[in-house]
Coordinates of C-alpha atoms in Angstrom, one line a residue:
M1308 CA 7.8 77.8 64.9
D1309 CA 10.5 75.8 62.9
K1310 CA 14.3 77.1 62.8
L1311 CA 14.8 79.0 59.7
Q1312 CA 17.2 77.3 57.0
P1313 CA 18.9 80.0 55.1
A1314 CA 19.1 79.7 51.4
R1315 CA 22.8 78.7 49.8
L1316 CA 23.7 81.4 47.0
E1317 CA 24.6 79.0 44.0
F1318 CA 24.9 79.5 40.3
T1319 CA 24.2 77.5 37.1
P1320 CA 27.4 77.6 34.6
D1321 CA 26.0 80.5 32.7
G1322 CA 25.6 82.7 36.1
T1323 CA 21.9 82.4 36.7
P1324 CA 21.0 82.1 40.5
F1325 CA 20.1 78.2 41.1
S1326 CA 18.7 76.4 44.2
S1327 CA 20.2 72.9 44.7
A1328 CA 17.6 72.2 47.4
F1329 CA 14.7 72.6 44.9
G1330 CA 16.8 72.0 41.6
D1331 CA 15.5 75.0 39.8
V1332 CA 16.5 78.6 38.8
Y1333 CA 15.6 81.7 41.0
H1334 CA 14.6 83.5 37.6
S1335 CA 14.9 83.0 33.9
A1336 CA 18.5 82.9 32.3
H1337 CA 17.1 85.4 29.5
G1338 CA 17.1 88.5 31.6
G1339 CA 15.4 88.4 35.1
P1340 CA 14.4 92.0 35.2
Q1341 CA 12.6 91.7 31.9
Q1342 CA 10.8 88.6 33.1
A1343 CA 9.6 90.6 36.3
R1344 CA 8.3 93.2 34.3
H1345 CA 6.6 91.4 31.6
V1346 CA 5.2 88.4 33.7
F1347 CA 4.3 90.2 37.0
L1348 CA 4.1 94.1 36.5
G1349 CA 2.5 93.5 33.0
G1350 CA 0.4 90.5 34.0
N1351 CA -1.1 92.4 37.0
G1352 CA -2.0 95.7 34.9
L1353 CA 0.8 97.5 36.6
P1354 CA 1.7 100.7 36.8
Q1355 CA -1.7 101.6 35.7
R1356 CA -3.9 99.8 38.3
W1357 CA -2.1 101.7 41.2
R1358 CA -2.1 105.3 39.7
C1359 CA -3.7 108.1 42.0
R1360 CA -4.8 105.5 44.5
G1361 CA -3.8 106.0 48.5
R1362 CA -2.6 102.4 48.6
F1363 CA -1.7 99.4 46.7
V1364 CA -0.8 95.9 48.2
I1365 CA 1.1 93.3 46.3
L1366 CA 1.7 89.7 47.7
E1367 CA 4.4 87.5 46.4
T1368 CA 4.8 83.8 47.3
G1369 CA 8.5 83.7 47.0
F1370 CA 10.9 86.4 47.7
G1371 CA 14.0 84.8 46.5
L1372 CA 16.5 87.3 45.7
G1373 CA 14.2 90.1 45.7
L1374 CA 14.0 90.7 41.9
N1375 CA 10.4 91.2 41.5
F1376 CA 10.3 93.6 44.5
L1377 CA 13.2 95.6 43.1
A1378 CA 11.6 95.8 39.5
T1379 CA 8.3 96.7 41.2
W1380 CA 9.9 99.5 43.4
Q1381 CA 11.8 100.9 40.5
A1382 CA 8.5 101.1 38.4
W1383 CA 6.6 102.8 41.2
R1384 CA 9.5 105.4 41.6
D1385 CA 9.3 105.9 37.8
D1386 CA 5.7 106.6 37.7
P1387 CA 4.8 110.2 38.5
Q1388 CA 1.0 108.9 39.2
H1389 CA 1.9 106.1 41.5
C1390 CA -0.1 105.3 44.5
R1391 CA 0.7 107.2 47.8
R1392 CA 1.7 104.1 49.8
L1393 CA 3.0 100.8 48.1
H1394 CA 2.9 97.7 50.2
F1395 CA 4.7 94.7 49.2
V1396 CA 4.2 91.4 51.2
S1397 CA 6.4 88.6 50.3
F1398 CA 6.9 85.0 51.8
E1399 CA 10.3 83.1 51.9
K1400 CA 10.9 79.8 53.6
H1401 CA 14.6 80.0 52.9
P1402 CA 15.9 83.7 52.9
F1403 CA 19.4 84.6 52.0
T1404 CA 21.5 86.5 54.2
A1405 CA 22.3 90.2 53.4
A1406 CA 25.9 89.5 52.3
D1407 CA 24.6 86.8 49.8
L1408 CA 21.7 89.2 48.7
A1409 CA 24.4 92.0 48.0
V1410 CA 26.3 89.6 46.0
A1411 CA 23.5 88.3 43.8
Q1412 CA 21.8 91.9 43.2
R1413 CA 25.2 93.1 41.7
A1414 CA 23.9 91.4 38.5
W1415 CA 21.4 94.1 38.2
P1416 CA 23.1 97.6 38.3
E1417 CA 19.9 99.4 37.1
F1418 CA 18.5 98.4 40.7
A1419 CA 21.8 99.4 42.6
P1420 CA 20.5 102.4 44.8
L1421 CA 17.5 100.4 45.6
A1422 CA 19.3 97.2 46.4
A1423 CA 21.5 99.0 48.6
E1424 CA 18.7 100.3 50.7
L1425 CA 17.1 97.0 50.7
Q1426 CA 20.4 95.3 52.0
T1427 CA 21.0 98.1 54.6
N1428 CA 17.7 97.6 56.0
W1429 CA 17.5 93.6 55.7
P1430 CA 16.4 91.8 58.9
P1431 CA 18.4 89.1 60.7
L1432 CA 17.0 85.9 59.7
T1433 CA 14.4 84.9 62.5
P1434 CA 11.1 83.5 61.9
G1435 CA 8.0 85.6 61.6
V1436 CA 7.0 89.0 60.2
H1437 CA 9.5 91.6 59.4
R1438 CA 8.5 95.1 58.4
L1439 CA 11.0 97.3 56.3
H1440 CA 10.1 100.9 55.7
L1441 CA 11.9 102.1 52.7
D1442 CA 11.8 105.1 50.5
H1443 CA 11.1 107.6 53.3
G1444 CA 8.2 105.2 54.5
R1445 CA 6.3 105.4 51.2
V1446 CA 7.2 101.9 50.2
I1447 CA 6.7 99.2 52.9
L1448 CA 8.2 95.6 52.4
T1449 CA 6.6 92.9 54.7
L1450 CA 8.8 89.9 54.8
V1451 CA 7.4 86.9 56.2
F1452 CA 10.1 84.3 57.0
G1453 CA 8.4 80.8 57.1
D1454 CA 6.6 78.5 54.9
A1455 CA 3.8 80.2 52.9
T1456 CA 1.7 77.2 53.1
T1457 CA 1.2 77.6 56.7
Q1458 CA 1.9 81.5 57.2
L1459 CA -0.5 82.7 54.6
R1460 CA -3.4 81.9 57.0
A1461 CA -1.4 83.9 59.7
I1462 CA -1.5 87.2 57.5
D1463 CA -4.1 89.7 57.5
A1464 CA -4.0 92.1 54.3
S1465 CA -6.3 93.3 51.5
V1466 CA -4.3 92.3 48.3
D1467 CA -4.6 93.9 45.0
A1468 CA -2.2 91.9 43.0
F1469 CA -0.5 88.5 43.4
Y1470 CA 2.9 87.6 42.2
L1471 CA 2.7 83.8 42.1
D1472 CA 6.5 82.9 41.8
G1473 CA 7.7 79.9 43.7
F1474 CA 9.9 77.2 42.2
S1475 CA 8.2 75.2 39.6
P1476 CA 5.1 73.2 40.3
A1477 CA 7.0 70.1 39.7
R1478 CA 9.9 71.0 42.0
N1479 CA 8.0 72.7 44.7
P1480 CA 4.3 71.5 44.5
E1481 CA 3.4 72.8 48.1
L1482 CA 3.2 76.4 46.7
W1483 CA 0.7 75.5 44.0
T1484 CA -2.0 73.5 45.7
V1485 CA -5.9 74.3 46.0
E1486 CA -5.3 74.9 49.7
L1487 CA -2.8 77.6 49.0
C1488 CA -4.9 79.1 46.2
R1489 CA -8.0 79.4 48.6
A1490 CA -5.7 81.0 51.3
L1491 CA -4.7 83.6 48.6
A1492 CA -8.5 84.2 47.8
R1493 CA -9.1 84.8 51.5
L1494 CA -6.6 87.8 51.2
A1495 CA -8.1 89.0 47.8
A1496 CA -9.3 92.7 47.6
P1497 CA -12.3 93.1 45.2
G1498 CA -11.0 93.2 41.7
A1499 CA -7.6 91.7 42.6
A1500 CA -5.3 90.5 39.9
L1501 CA -2.7 87.7 39.7
A1502 CA 0.0 86.7 37.4
T1503 CA 2.5 83.7 37.1
W1504 CA 4.7 82.2 34.5
S1505 CA 3.3 78.7 35.3
V1506 CA 0.4 77.4 33.0
A1507 CA 0.3 73.9 34.6
G1508 CA -3.2 72.4 34.3
H1509 CA -3.4 71.5 38.2
V1510 CA -2.3 75.3 38.7
R1511 CA -5.2 76.6 36.7
E1512 CA -7.6 74.5 38.1
A1513 CA -6.6 75.3 41.7
L1514 CA -6.8 79.1 40.9
A1515 CA -10.2 78.5 39.2
A1516 CA -11.7 76.7 42.3
A1517 CA -10.5 79.9 44.4
E1518 CA -12.7 82.0 42.3
F1519 CA -10.1 83.3 40.0
D1520 CA -11.0 84.0 36.3
L1521 CA -8.1 83.0 34.2
E1522 CA -6.5 83.9 31.0
K1523 CA -3.4 82.6 29.2
R1524 CA -1.1 85.4 27.5
P1525 CA 2.3 85.3 25.7
G1526 CA 4.9 84.2 27.9
F1527 CA 8.5 85.7 28.2
A1528 CA 11.6 84.7 26.3
G1529 CA 11.6 80.9 25.6
K1530 CA 8.2 80.4 27.5
R1531 CA 5.3 80.4 25.2
E1532 CA 2.6 81.2 27.5
M1533 CA 2.0 82.7 31.1
L1534 CA -1.2 83.0 33.1
V1535 CA -3.2 86.1 34.4
G1536 CA -6.2 86.1 36.5
R1537 CA -9.0 88.5 38.2
F1538 CA -10.7 87.6 41.4
R1539 CA -14.2 87.4 40.6
S1540 CA -15.9 87.6 44.0
R1541 CA -18.0 90.8 44.7
R1542 CA -17.5 90.6 48.3
P1543 CA -16.9 94.0 49.9
D1544 CA -13.5 95.2 51.0
R1545 CA -12.8 94.0 54.4
H1546 CA -10.2 96.9 54.9
P1547 CA -11.4 100.2 53.5
S1548 CA -9.2 103.2 53.9
P1549 CA -10.3 105.8 56.4
A1550 CA -12.4 108.7 54.8
E1551 CA -10.6 111.3 57.0
R1552 CA -6.9 111.1 58.5
R1553 CA -7.3 113.0 61.5
A1554 CA -6.6 111.9 65.0
I1555 CA -6.2 113.1 68.6
I1556 CA -3.7 111.3 71.0
I1557 CA -4.0 111.5 74.7
G1558 CA -0.4 111.4 76.2
A1559 CA 3.1 112.0 75.0
G1560 CA 4.9 109.3 76.4
I1561 CA 6.7 106.5 74.4
A1562 CA 3.3 105.0 73.4
G1563 CA 1.5 108.2 72.6
S1564 CA 4.7 109.9 70.7
T1565 CA 5.6 106.7 68.5
S1566 CA 2.0 106.1 67.7
A1567 CA 1.9 110.1 66.6
H1568 CA 4.9 109.7 64.5
A1569 CA 3.6 106.4 62.7
L1570 CA 0.1 108.1 62.0
A1571 CA 1.9 111.4 60.6
A1572 CA 4.1 109.4 58.5
A1573 CA 1.2 107.7 56.9
G1574 CA -0.2 111.2 56.0
W1575 CA -2.4 111.9 59.0
Q1576 CA -2.9 115.0 60.9
V1577 CA -2.3 114.5 64.5
T1578 CA -2.8 116.3 67.7
V1579 CA -1.1 115.1 71.0
L1580 CA -2.6 116.4 74.1
E1581 CA 0.0 116.2 77.3
Q1582 CA -0.8 117.1 80.7
A1583 CA 2.9 117.8 81.5
G1584 CA 5.3 120.6 80.2
E1585 CA 7.4 118.2 78.1
P1586 CA 7.1 114.5 76.7
A1587 CA 8.0 111.4 78.6
T1588 CA 7.4 112.4 82.1
G1589 CA 5.4 109.6 83.3
A1590 CA 6.4 106.0 82.9
S1591 CA 8.7 106.9 80.0
G1592 CA 10.6 109.4 82.0
N1593 CA 13.6 107.1 83.2
I1594 CA 16.9 108.3 81.9
A1595 CA 17.2 105.2 79.8
G1596 CA 15.7 101.6 79.5
V1597 CA 16.8 98.4 78.3
L1598 CA 16.4 97.2 74.4
R1599 CA 16.3 93.3 74.1
P1600 CA 13.9 90.5 73.2
L1601 CA 12.9 88.0 75.8
P1602 CA 13.6 84.5 74.3
S1603 CA 11.7 81.2 75.1
A1604 CA 12.5 77.6 74.0
D1605 CA 9.1 77.1 72.8
D1606 CA 9.1 80.6 71.0
N1607 CA 5.7 81.5 72.8
R1608 CA 3.7 84.6 72.2
L1609 CA 5.8 86.9 74.5
S1610 CA 8.9 85.8 72.9
R1611 CA 7.6 86.6 69.3
L1612 CA 6.2 89.7 70.4
T1613 CA 9.3 91.0 72.1
R1614 CA 11.6 89.7 69.1
A1615 CA 9.4 91.6 66.7
G1616 CA 9.3 94.6 69.1
Y1617 CA 12.9 94.7 69.6
L1618 CA 13.6 94.5 65.8
A1619 CA 10.9 97.3 65.0
T1620 CA 12.6 99.5 67.7
R1621 CA 16.0 99.2 66.4
A1622 CA 14.5 100.1 62.9
L1623 CA 12.8 103.1 64.1
L1624 CA 16.0 104.3 65.9
G1625 CA 18.0 104.0 62.7
R1626 CA 15.3 106.4 61.2
L1627 CA 15.5 109.1 64.1
P1628 CA 19.3 110.0 64.3
E1629 CA 18.3 112.4 67.1
A1630 CA 17.3 109.7 69.4
R1631 CA 19.8 108.8 71.9
W1632 CA 20.8 105.1 72.6
S1633 CA 23.5 102.7 72.5
A1634 CA 24.0 99.2 71.0
C1635 CA 26.4 98.4 73.7
G1636 CA 25.0 94.8 74.2
V1637 CA 22.7 93.2 76.9
L1638 CA 24.2 90.3 78.8
H1639 CA 21.2 88.4 80.5
L1640 CA 22.8 86.0 83.2
G1641 CA 21.0 82.8 84.5
R1642 CA 19.5 83.2 87.8
E1643 CA 20.8 80.1 88.9
P1644 CA 22.1 76.8 87.1
I1645 CA 18.8 75.5 86.3
H1646 CA 17.8 78.7 84.5
E1647 CA 21.3 78.9 82.9
A1648 CA 20.3 75.5 81.4
Q1649 CA 17.2 76.7 80.2
Q1650 CA 18.7 79.5 78.6
R1651 CA 21.3 77.4 76.9
R1652 CA 18.5 74.9 75.6
A1653 CA 16.6 77.9 74.2
V1654 CA 19.4 79.3 72.2
E1655 CA 20.0 75.8 70.6
Q1656 CA 16.4 75.1 70.0
L1657 CA 15.6 78.8 68.5
G1658 CA 18.8 78.8 66.3
W1659 CA 18.6 82.5 65.8
P1660 CA 21.7 84.1 64.1
P1661 CA 24.4 85.0 66.2
E1662 CA 24.0 88.7 65.7
V1663 CA 20.5 88.6 67.7
L1664 CA 21.2 85.9 70.4
Q1665 CA 24.1 83.7 71.8
F1666 CA 24.9 81.7 74.9
I1667 CA 27.9 82.4 76.4
E1668 CA 29.5 80.6 79.4
R1669 CA 30.4 81.6 82.7
E1670 CA 34.1 82.2 82.0
A1671 CA 33.1 84.4 78.8
A1672 CA 30.6 86.3 80.6
S1673 CA 33.3 87.2 83.2
T1674 CA 35.7 88.2 80.9
K1675 CA 33.2 90.5 79.0
L1676 CA 32.3 92.1 82.4
D1677 CA 35.7 92.2 83.6
W1678 CA 34.1 91.0 86.8
P1679 CA 33.6 87.3 88.2
V1680 CA 30.0 86.0 88.0
D1681 CA 28.4 82.7 88.9
T1682 CA 26.7 81.7 85.7
G1683 CA 26.6 82.3 82.0
G1684 CA 23.5 83.6 80.1
W1685 CA 22.0 85.1 77.0
W1686 CA 24.2 87.6 75.3
F1687 CA 22.2 90.2 72.9
P1688 CA 25.3 91.6 70.7
N1689 CA 22.9 94.6 69.4
G1690 CA 20.7 95.2 72.4
G1691 CA 21.6 98.2 74.7
W1692 CA 19.9 101.0 76.2
V1693 CA 17.6 103.8 74.9
Q1694 CA 16.8 107.2 76.3
P1695 CA 12.9 107.4 76.0
S1696 CA 12.7 111.1 76.4
S1697 CA 15.2 111.5 73.4
L1698 CA 13.1 109.0 71.5
C1699 CA 9.7 110.8 72.1
R1700 CA 11.1 114.1 71.2
A1701 CA 12.5 113.0 67.8
A1702 CA 9.4 111.2 67.0
L1703 CA 7.3 114.1 67.9
A1704 CA 9.4 116.6 65.8
A1705 CA 9.9 114.4 62.6
F1706 CA 6.7 115.8 60.8
P1707 CA 6.0 119.2 62.0
D1708 CA 3.7 120.0 59.2
R1709 CA 1.4 117.0 60.4
L1710 CA 1.9 116.6 64.1
T1711 CA 1.1 119.3 66.7
V1712 CA 1.8 118.8 70.4
R1713 CA 0.0 120.7 73.1
Y1714 CA 1.5 120.7 76.4
H1715 CA 0.1 121.7 79.7
T1716 CA -3.2 120.5 78.2
P1717 CA -4.9 117.8 80.6
V1718 CA -7.7 116.0 79.2
D1719 CA -10.7 115.5 81.8
R1720 CA -12.9 113.3 79.7
L1721 CA -13.7 112.2 76.3
Q1722 CA -17.3 112.8 74.5
Q1723 CA -18.5 111.2 71.5
T1724 CA -20.3 113.2 68.6
A1725 CA -21.9 112.8 65.5
H1726 CA -18.6 113.5 63.6
G1727 CA -15.9 111.6 66.0
W1728 CA -14.7 112.7 69.4
Q1729 CA -13.9 115.6 71.5
A1730 CA -11.4 115.8 74.2
L1731 CA -12.5 118.1 76.9
A1732 CA -11.0 120.0 79.7
A1733 CA -12.5 120.0 83.2
D1734 CA -14.3 123.4 82.5
G1735 CA -16.0 121.7 79.5
N1736 CA -13.9 123.4 76.9
V1737 CA -13.2 121.5 73.8
L1738 CA -9.4 121.0 73.3
A1739 CA -9.4 119.3 70.3
E1740 CA -11.9 117.2 68.0
A1741 CA -11.3 114.5 65.5
P1742 CA -12.7 111.2 63.9
V1743 CA -10.2 109.3 65.7
V1744 CA -8.8 109.4 69.3
V1745 CA -6.1 107.1 70.7
M1746 CA -5.8 106.9 74.4
A1747 CA -2.1 106.4 75.3
S1748 CA -2.2 107.9 78.7
G1749 CA -0.6 105.0 80.5
H1750 CA -1.8 103.9 84.0
A1751 CA -4.2 107.0 83.9
A1752 CA -6.5 105.4 81.0
P1753 CA -9.0 103.8 83.1
R1754 CA -10.1 107.0 84.8
F1755 CA -11.8 107.7 81.3
A1756 CA -15.3 106.5 81.4
Q1757 CA -15.0 104.7 78.1
L1758 CA -12.1 102.4 79.6
A1759 CA -13.2 102.3 82.8
W1760 CA -13.5 98.5 82.5
L1761 CA -9.8 98.1 81.2
P1762 CA -8.1 95.7 83.6
Q1763 CA -4.9 97.5 83.8
R1764 CA -3.2 98.4 86.9
A1765 CA -0.4 101.0 87.9
A1766 CA 2.7 99.3 89.1
R1767 CA 5.2 101.4 91.1
G1768 CA 8.8 101.1 90.0
Q1769 CA 11.8 102.8 91.6
V1770 CA 15.2 103.2 89.7
S1771 CA 18.4 103.8 91.6
H1772 CA 21.1 106.3 90.4
L1773 CA 24.4 105.5 91.3
P1774 CA 27.3 107.9 90.8
A1775 CA 29.5 106.0 87.8
T1776 CA 32.6 106.5 90.0
A1777 CA 31.0 104.6 92.9
T1778 CA 31.4 101.3 91.1
P1779 CA 33.9 99.7 88.8
P1780 CA 33.4 100.1 85.1
L1781 CA 30.7 98.7 83.2
D1782 CA 30.5 98.6 79.3
V1783 CA 27.3 96.4 78.7
V1784 CA 24.0 96.3 80.3
V1785 CA 23.5 93.3 82.6
C1786 CA 20.5 91.8 83.7
K1787 CA 19.5 88.9 86.0
L1788 CA 17.2 89.8 89.1
G1789 CA 17.2 93.5 87.9
Y1790 CA 19.7 95.4 85.8
A1791 CA 22.5 97.7 85.8
M1792 CA 23.8 99.9 82.9
P1793 CA 26.8 101.6 81.6
A1794 CA 27.5 105.1 82.8
I1795 CA 24.9 107.6 80.9
A1796 CA 25.6 111.2 82.0
G1797 CA 27.8 110.3 84.9
L1798 CA 25.4 107.9 86.4
R1799 CA 24.9 104.1 86.5
L1800 CA 21.2 103.1 86.5
I1801 CA 20.2 100.1 88.5
G1802 CA 16.6 98.6 89.0
A1803 CA 14.1 98.3 89.2
T1804 CA 11.6 97.6 92.1
L1805 CA 8.0 96.3 91.1
Q1806 CA 5.1 97.0 93.6
S1807 CA 1.4 96.7 92.2
G1808 CA -1.1 99.0 93.8
D1809 CA 1.6 101.2 95.7
T1810 CA 0.9 104.7 95.0
D1811 CA 3.8 106.4 96.8
P1812 CA 5.7 108.9 94.3
N1813 CA 8.4 109.3 96.8
L1814 CA 11.8 107.9 96.7
R1815 CA 12.6 105.3 99.3
A1816 CA 15.7 104.0 101.0
I1817 CA 14.5 100.7 101.3
D1818 CA 13.7 100.5 97.4
H1819 CA 17.3 101.6 97.0
Q1820 CA 18.5 98.9 99.0
E1821 CA 16.6 96.3 97.4
N1822 CA 18.1 97.5 94.0
L1823 CA 21.6 97.3 95.5
A1824 CA 20.8 93.9 96.9
R1825 CA 19.8 92.6 93.3
L1826 CA 22.9 94.3 91.8
N1827 CA 25.1 92.4 94.1
L1828 CA 23.4 89.1 93.5
S1829 CA 24.0 89.8 89.6
L1830 CA 27.7 91.0 90.2
P1831 CA 28.9 89.9 93.5
G1832 CA 30.4 92.8 95.5
F1833 CA 30.1 95.3 92.7
A1834 CA 28.4 97.9 94.8
A1835 CA 30.0 97.0 98.2
G1836 CA 29.9 99.6 100.7
L1837 CA 27.2 102.0 98.9
D1838 CA 24.9 103.5 101.2
P1839 CA 21.1 103.4 99.9
A1840 CA 20.2 106.4 102.1
T1841 CA 22.7 108.6 99.8
L1842 CA 21.4 107.6 96.6
A1843 CA 19.2 109.4 94.0
G1844 CA 16.6 107.8 91.7
R1845 CA 13.2 108.1 90.1
V1846 CA 9.8 106.6 90.7
G1847 CA 7.4 105.8 87.9
F1848 CA 4.3 104.0 87.5
R1849 CA 3.9 101.3 84.9
P1850 CA 0.5 100.5 83.1
M1851 CA 0.5 96.6 83.6
S1852 CA -1.9 94.4 81.7
P1853 CA -2.9 91.2 83.6
D1854 CA -1.4 88.8 80.9
R1855 CA 1.9 91.3 80.7
L1856 CA 1.0 91.8 76.7
P1857 CA 0.3 95.0 75.2
I1858 CA -3.4 96.3 75.1
V1859 CA -3.5 97.8 71.5
G1860 CA -6.6 98.2 69.0
P1861 CA -9.9 99.5 68.7
V1862 CA -11.7 99.8 72.2
P1863 CA -14.7 97.5 72.3
D1864 CA -18.3 98.4 73.7
P1865 CA -18.2 96.7 77.2
A1866 CA -21.9 96.3 77.2
A1867 CA -21.8 94.3 74.1
A1868 CA -19.7 91.3 75.2
S1869 CA -21.3 87.9 75.5
P1870 CA -19.6 84.5 75.9
N1871 CA -20.6 83.5 72.4
T1872 CA -19.2 86.6 70.6
R1873 CA -16.1 86.0 68.6
L1874 CA -13.1 88.6 68.9
H1875 CA -13.5 90.0 65.6
N1876 CA -17.2 90.5 65.9
L1877 CA -16.9 92.2 69.2
P1878 CA -18.7 95.7 68.8
R1879 CA -16.4 98.5 69.2
Q1880 CA -16.8 102.2 70.2
P1881 CA -16.3 103.6 66.8
G1882 CA -13.3 105.9 66.4
L1883 CA -11.8 105.1 69.8
W1884 CA -8.4 103.2 70.0
C1885 CA -5.8 102.4 72.5
V1886 CA -2.2 102.0 73.1
Q1887 CA -2.0 100.7 76.5
G1888 CA -0.5 98.1 78.8
F1889 CA 3.2 98.2 78.0
G1890 CA 4.3 97.8 81.6
A1891 CA 8.1 97.7 81.7
R1892 CA 8.5 97.0 78.0
G1893 CA 7.8 100.4 76.7
I1894 CA 10.9 100.6 74.6
V1895 CA 10.5 97.1 73.4
W1896 CA 7.0 97.4 72.2
S1897 CA 6.5 101.2 71.2
A1898 CA 7.5 101.2 67.5
L1899 CA 5.8 97.7 66.8
M1900 CA 2.6 98.7 68.3
A1901 CA 2.5 102.1 66.7
D1902 CA 2.8 100.1 63.3
L1903 CA 0.1 97.8 64.5
L1904 CA -2.3 100.8 65.3
V1905 CA -1.6 102.6 61.9
S1906 CA -1.9 99.4 60.0
R1907 CA -5.3 98.6 61.4
L1908 CA -6.7 102.2 61.1
E1909 CA -5.4 102.3 57.6
G1910 CA -6.7 98.9 56.6
E1911 CA -3.0 98.0 55.4
P1912 CA -1.4 94.7 55.7
L1913 CA -0.7 93.9 59.4
P1914 CA 2.8 93.9 60.8
L1915 CA 2.2 90.7 63.1
E1916 CA 0.6 87.3 62.6
C1917 CA -3.1 87.1 63.3
D1918 CA -2.7 85.1 66.6
L1919 CA -0.3 87.9 68.0
V1920 CA -2.7 90.8 66.7
D1921 CA -5.5 89.0 68.7
A1922 CA -3.5 88.5 71.8
C1923 CA -3.0 92.3 71.9
D1924 CA -6.5 93.3 71.3
P1925 CA -8.5 95.2 74.0
G1926 CA -11.4 93.1 73.4
R1927 CA -9.7 89.8 74.8
F1928 CA -10.5 90.7 78.4
L1929 CA -14.2 91.5 77.9
L1930 CA -14.7 88.2 76.3
K1931 CA -12.7 86.3 78.8
N1932 CA -14.6 87.9 81.8
A1933 CA -18.0 87.3 79.9
R1934 CA -17.2 83.7 79.5
R1935 CA -16.0 83.3 83.0
A1936 CA -19.3 84.8 84.2
S1937 CA -21.4 82.4 81.9
A1938 CA -19.3 79.4 83.2
E1939 CA -20.0 80.5 86.9
A1940 CA -23.8 81.0 86.3
D1941 CA -24.0 77.6 84.7
D1942 CA -22.2 76.1 87.6
A1943 CA -24.6 78.0 90.0
S1944 CA -27.5 76.6 88.2

């Protein structure tokens, strides 16, 4: 993915925001808010068309300074019959910084409270999809930072209204092509409308070829005409809303708790069944875990997923003040000079803003740590540590009228019925029933018959707890071959070991010794003299996937997989979903994967590009196995 080039805030002599790169203004000089209301709201029949609906989705081809979004959000707020959830998806190749947005949006004092909330939640300028939960989660802005001509194909949504608002076709022809209009049509819901201020002949031809019936209407201010349209295809909605919003979630670890929170926020009634007496007792039970992305020079799928997950978790923590965490910063030191050079190159090639990622040299790293180190490395200024149990408790407590947690309630098996699913106890009693069940039980998931095929394995990890006074002070999280944290409740956490297939739940001195050795490789001499036999700690079992990516989505029918089946056509077990395979990245992935789960269940715009959604889909393993078996059979014959 290309580096983002932020927009420059410039103005014409009369104060209208202007782009010298495109030689065009961002909105009419004759009243931007009025133009937004006349062309885009009025042209799409809003607010009338969203009234009394559960969901309404708008897609805009150029976010610019956010004027159309603010005008739409204000109209939604002012309408007592507005839809339950408003989704606004917008693309921007050259986004503004939050500081420039704040300057430009002062021109519209009528939107001041909304603009302030938008600016507070504005994401760092990194490529890809950014999800902003605004107005208490009722307005969801999905920003796609990148070129709409390519990124439109990466988005999955069912769009009710299109705002075609790029720079003029003469200045920015790529946003008005036949190919782009066809990409819009792929996303159109039945009866979708569109509006644009442009009536250029080739724009009309491109939209007509993409199955939009068009009509000219009076334009705004000095523009004589504008264009409106209606999608004429009668294909069925690819993303219908669920008929009933009730779900069971198995497990109250970080995967289950954040999923329950996201479902409840979307209006679902959720029952969480947890075998222990409190949340976060399994893999999520460590005192704290690390929050930071994992960059790569080629920005591969793992890099993109951890970046999106890191930002989503940061946003969720901002909405849950009871969760305990610290943005103390994370320093990831190079393992050796070759790795250090790779880290430096990744920072240069990615071009992420410095508030997300920097490279610091060995001397600066030593100064930051107040301890000599052998290499420099990545510095994540806003990374840090999170206490998973506090995040789980805050997530589960946020919607008491919609979310019930039943502790001391082990689930023995699942049973499908004519109306959905039942969770059964060992004696056969029905613990809960609902149309949807979400498996979030960590490494225990494959013991359920419906997920016995899941190639997830348990990996034992041991964290060591050092008395904070036993080492020099440490103000940031340090990673290299392991990690070390600042003092938390009088303890310094270091770790962690990783042993696949090891089922020993007991603390082992040899594993403490391994953690100490890693710490001393990262910070030479930092833990000198500590006796591993005297240390406390914790053992947990991480649910690991073979490719180290999450396993999130509808659970497939293992009997239906064949080598020629496409992932999207793979038969599923109706109403059965899973949020699994987080491994050691539960903190990084939990909020993002919960959003993905709810978006797929609701038929809402997805918070990730399609290739990343597919990379997390549980069905990927079944298809890979079916194709491998077919190839082996062909070789044998």
